[in-house]
């Protein structure tokens, strides 16, 4: 049986990971848009 605390920590960690992946994805899109605009 997993302690309740550990379960919460794992959930939080998974959420953080997803959030960071989403941020990285948005950043990449944003960067591509800028590149198109400024022809870097």
mmCIF file of N, CA and C in Angstrom:
data_model
loop_
_atom_site.group_PDB
_atom_site.id
_atom_site.type_symbol
_atom_site.label_atom_id
_atom_site.label_comp_id
_atom_site.label_asym_id
_atom_site.label_seq_id
_atom_site.Cartn_x
_atom_site.Cartn_y
_atom_site.Cartn_z
ATOM 1 N N UNK A 1 0.833 -1.204 0.000
ATOM 2 C CA UNK A 1 0.000 0.000 0.000
ATOM 3 C C UNK A 1 0.873 1.262 0.000
ATOM 4 N N UNK A 2 0.634 2.133 -0.949
ATOM 5 C CA UNK A 2 1.418 3.362 -1.031
ATOM 6 C C UNK A 2 0.880 4.391 -0.037
ATOM 7 N N UNK A 3 1.745 4.981 0.774
ATOM 8 C CA UNK A 3 1.299 6.022 1.704
ATOM 9 C C UNK A 3 0.632 7.158 0.943
ATOM 10 N N UNK A 4 -0.352 7.762 1.560
ATOM 11 C CA UNK A 4 -1.112 8.832 0.920
ATOM 12 C C UNK A 4 -0.181 9.955 0.462
ATOM 13 N N UNK A 5 0.781 10.307 1.312
ATOM 14 C CA UNK A 5 1.699 11.399 1.007
ATOM 15 C C UNK A 5 2.465 11.130 -0.290
ATOM 16 N N UNK A 6 2.979 9.922 -0.418
ATOM 17 C CA UNK A 6 3.740 9.567 -1.613
ATOM 18 C C UNK A 6 2.874 9.671 -2.867
ATOM 19 N N UNK A 7 1.625 9.250 -2.735
ATOM 20 C CA UNK A 7 0.693 9.320 -3.858
ATOM 21 C C UNK A 7 0.533 10.774 -4.307
ATOM 22 N N UNK A 8 0.362 11.650 -3.351
ATOM 23 C CA UNK A 8 0.202 13.075 -3.665
ATOM 24 C C UNK A 8 1.443 13.621 -4.343
ATOM 25 N N UNK A 9 2.603 13.243 -3.831
ATOM 26 C CA UNK A 9 3.861 13.716 -4.399
ATOM 27 C C UNK A 9 3.993 13.253 -5.846
ATOM 28 N N UNK A 10 3.659 11.996 -6.092
ATOM 29 C CA UNK A 10 3.750 11.462 -7.454
ATOM 30 C C UNK A 10 2.817 12.204 -8.400
ATOM 31 N N UNK A 11 1.591 12.474 -7.928
ATOM 32 C CA UNK A 11 0.624 13.196 -8.756
ATOM 33 C C UNK A 11 1.134 14.587 -9.084
ATOM 34 N N UNK A 12 1.660 15.267 -8.066
ATOM 35 C CA UNK A 12 2.180 16.617 -8.259
ATOM 36 C C UNK A 12 3.330 16.589 -9.252
ATOM 37 N N UNK A 13 4.209 15.595 -9.100
ATOM 38 C CA UNK A 13 5.357 15.474 -9.983
ATOM 39 C C UNK A 13 4.905 15.271 -11.430
ATOM 40 N N UNK A 14 3.919 14.410 -11.629
ATOM 41 C CA UNK A 14 3.399 14.138 -12.973
ATOM 42 C C UNK A 14 2.808 15.409 -13.575
ATOM 43 N N UNK A 15 2.081 16.159 -12.755
ATOM 44 C CA UNK A 15 1.470 17.393 -13.227
ATOM 45 C C UNK A 15 2.535 18.401 -13.623
ATOM 46 N N UNK A 16 3.562 18.508 -12.790
ATOM 47 C CA UNK A 16 4.659 19.435 -13.089
ATOM 48 C C UNK A 16 5.334 19.066 -14.389
ATOM 49 N N UNK A 17 5.562 17.763 -14.581
ATOM 50 C CA UNK A 17 6.220 17.293 -15.798
ATOM 51 C C UNK A 17 5.388 17.654 -17.028
ATOM 52 N N UNK A 18 4.084 17.404 -16.961
ATOM 53 C CA UNK A 18 3.193 17.742 -18.062
ATOM 54 C C UNK A 18 3.222 19.236 -18.347
ATOM 55 N N UNK A 19 3.178 20.008 -17.262
ATOM 56 C CA UNK A 19 3.176 21.459 -17.372
ATOM 57 C C UNK A 19 4.447 21.949 -18.047
ATOM 58 N N UNK A 20 5.587 21.371 -17.655
ATOM 59 C CA UNK A 20 6.859 21.773 -18.247
ATOM 60 C C UNK A 20 6.925 21.381 -19.719
ATOM 61 N N UNK A 21 6.395 20.210 -20.053
ATOM 62 C CA UNK A 21 6.375 19.772 -21.449
ATOM 63 C C UNK A 21 5.535 20.732 -22.276
ATOM 64 N N UNK A 22 4.401 21.136 -21.716
ATOM 65 C CA UNK A 22 3.502 22.054 -22.400
ATOM 66 C C UNK A 22 4.192 23.397 -22.615
ATOM 67 N N UNK A 23 4.879 23.870 -21.579
ATOM 68 C CA UNK A 23 5.613 25.134 -21.676
ATOM 69 C C UNK A 23 6.680 25.058 -22.755
ATOM 70 N N UNK A 24 7.422 23.963 -22.763
ATOM 71 C CA UNK A 24 8.477 23.795 -23.756
ATOM 72 C C UNK A 24 7.890 23.806 -25.162
ATOM 73 N N UNK A 25 6.746 23.150 -25.320
ATOM 74 C CA UNK A 25 6.071 23.097 -26.608
ATOM 75 C C UNK A 25 5.649 24.498 -27.060
ATOM 76 N N UNK A 26 5.023 25.235 -26.148
ATOM 77 C CA UNK A 26 4.590 26.591 -26.468
ATOM 78 C C UNK A 26 5.784 27.471 -26.805
ATOM 79 N N UNK A 27 6.861 27.322 -26.049
ATOM 80 C CA UNK A 27 8.058 28.112 -26.288
ATOM 81 C C UNK A 27 8.612 27.842 -27.684
ATOM 82 N N UNK A 28 8.611 26.563 -28.066
ATOM 83 C CA UNK A 28 9.110 26.189 -29.396
ATOM 84 C C UNK A 28 8.261 26.831 -30.480
ATOM 85 N N UNK A 29 6.935 26.751 -30.338
ATOM 86 C CA UNK A 29 6.030 27.366 -31.310
ATOM 87 C C UNK A 29 6.271 28.869 -31.396
ATOM 88 N N UNK A 30 6.372 29.489 -30.233
ATOM 89 C CA UNK A 30 6.594 30.928 -30.137
ATOM 90 C C UNK A 30 7.892 31.317 -30.839
ATOM 91 N N UNK A 31 8.929 30.544 -30.591
ATOM 92 C CA UNK A 31 10.234 30.799 -31.181
ATOM 93 C C UNK A 31 10.175 30.672 -32.703
ATOM 94 N N UNK A 32 9.445 29.665 -33.180
ATOM 95 C CA UNK A 32 9.302 29.470 -34.625
ATOM 96 C C UNK A 32 8.583 30.666 -35.243
ATOM 97 N N UNK A 33 7.540 31.140 -34.581
ATOM 98 C CA UNK A 33 6.795 32.298 -35.071
ATOM 99 C C UNK A 33 7.714 33.502 -35.180
ATOM 100 N N UNK A 34 8.517 33.740 -34.158
ATOM 101 C CA UNK A 34 9.440 34.863 -34.164
ATOM 102 C C UNK A 34 10.440 34.721 -35.305
ATOM 103 N N UNK A 35 10.915 33.507 -35.500
ATOM 104 C CA UNK A 35 11.878 33.265 -36.565
ATOM 105 C C UNK A 35 11.277 33.623 -37.916
ATOM 106 N N UNK A 36 10.006 33.269 -38.122
ATOM 107 C CA UNK A 36 9.336 33.595 -39.376
ATOM 108 C C UNK A 36 9.201 35.102 -39.533
ATOM 109 N N UNK A 37 8.834 35.764 -38.460
ATOM 110 C CA UNK A 37 8.631 37.207 -38.522
ATOM 111 C C UNK A 37 9.926 37.946 -38.838
ATOM 112 N N UNK A 38 10.990 37.553 -38.148
ATOM 113 C CA UNK A 38 12.240 38.296 -38.295
ATOM 114 C C UNK A 38 13.239 37.642 -39.240
ATOM 115 N N UNK A 39 12.848 36.475 -39.772
ATOM 116 C CA UNK A 39 13.740 35.757 -40.691
ATOM 117 C C UNK A 39 15.124 35.560 -40.078
ATOM 118 N N UNK A 40 15.145 35.051 -38.848
ATOM 119 C CA UNK A 40 16.424 34.821 -38.170
ATOM 120 C C UNK A 40 17.099 33.585 -38.773
#
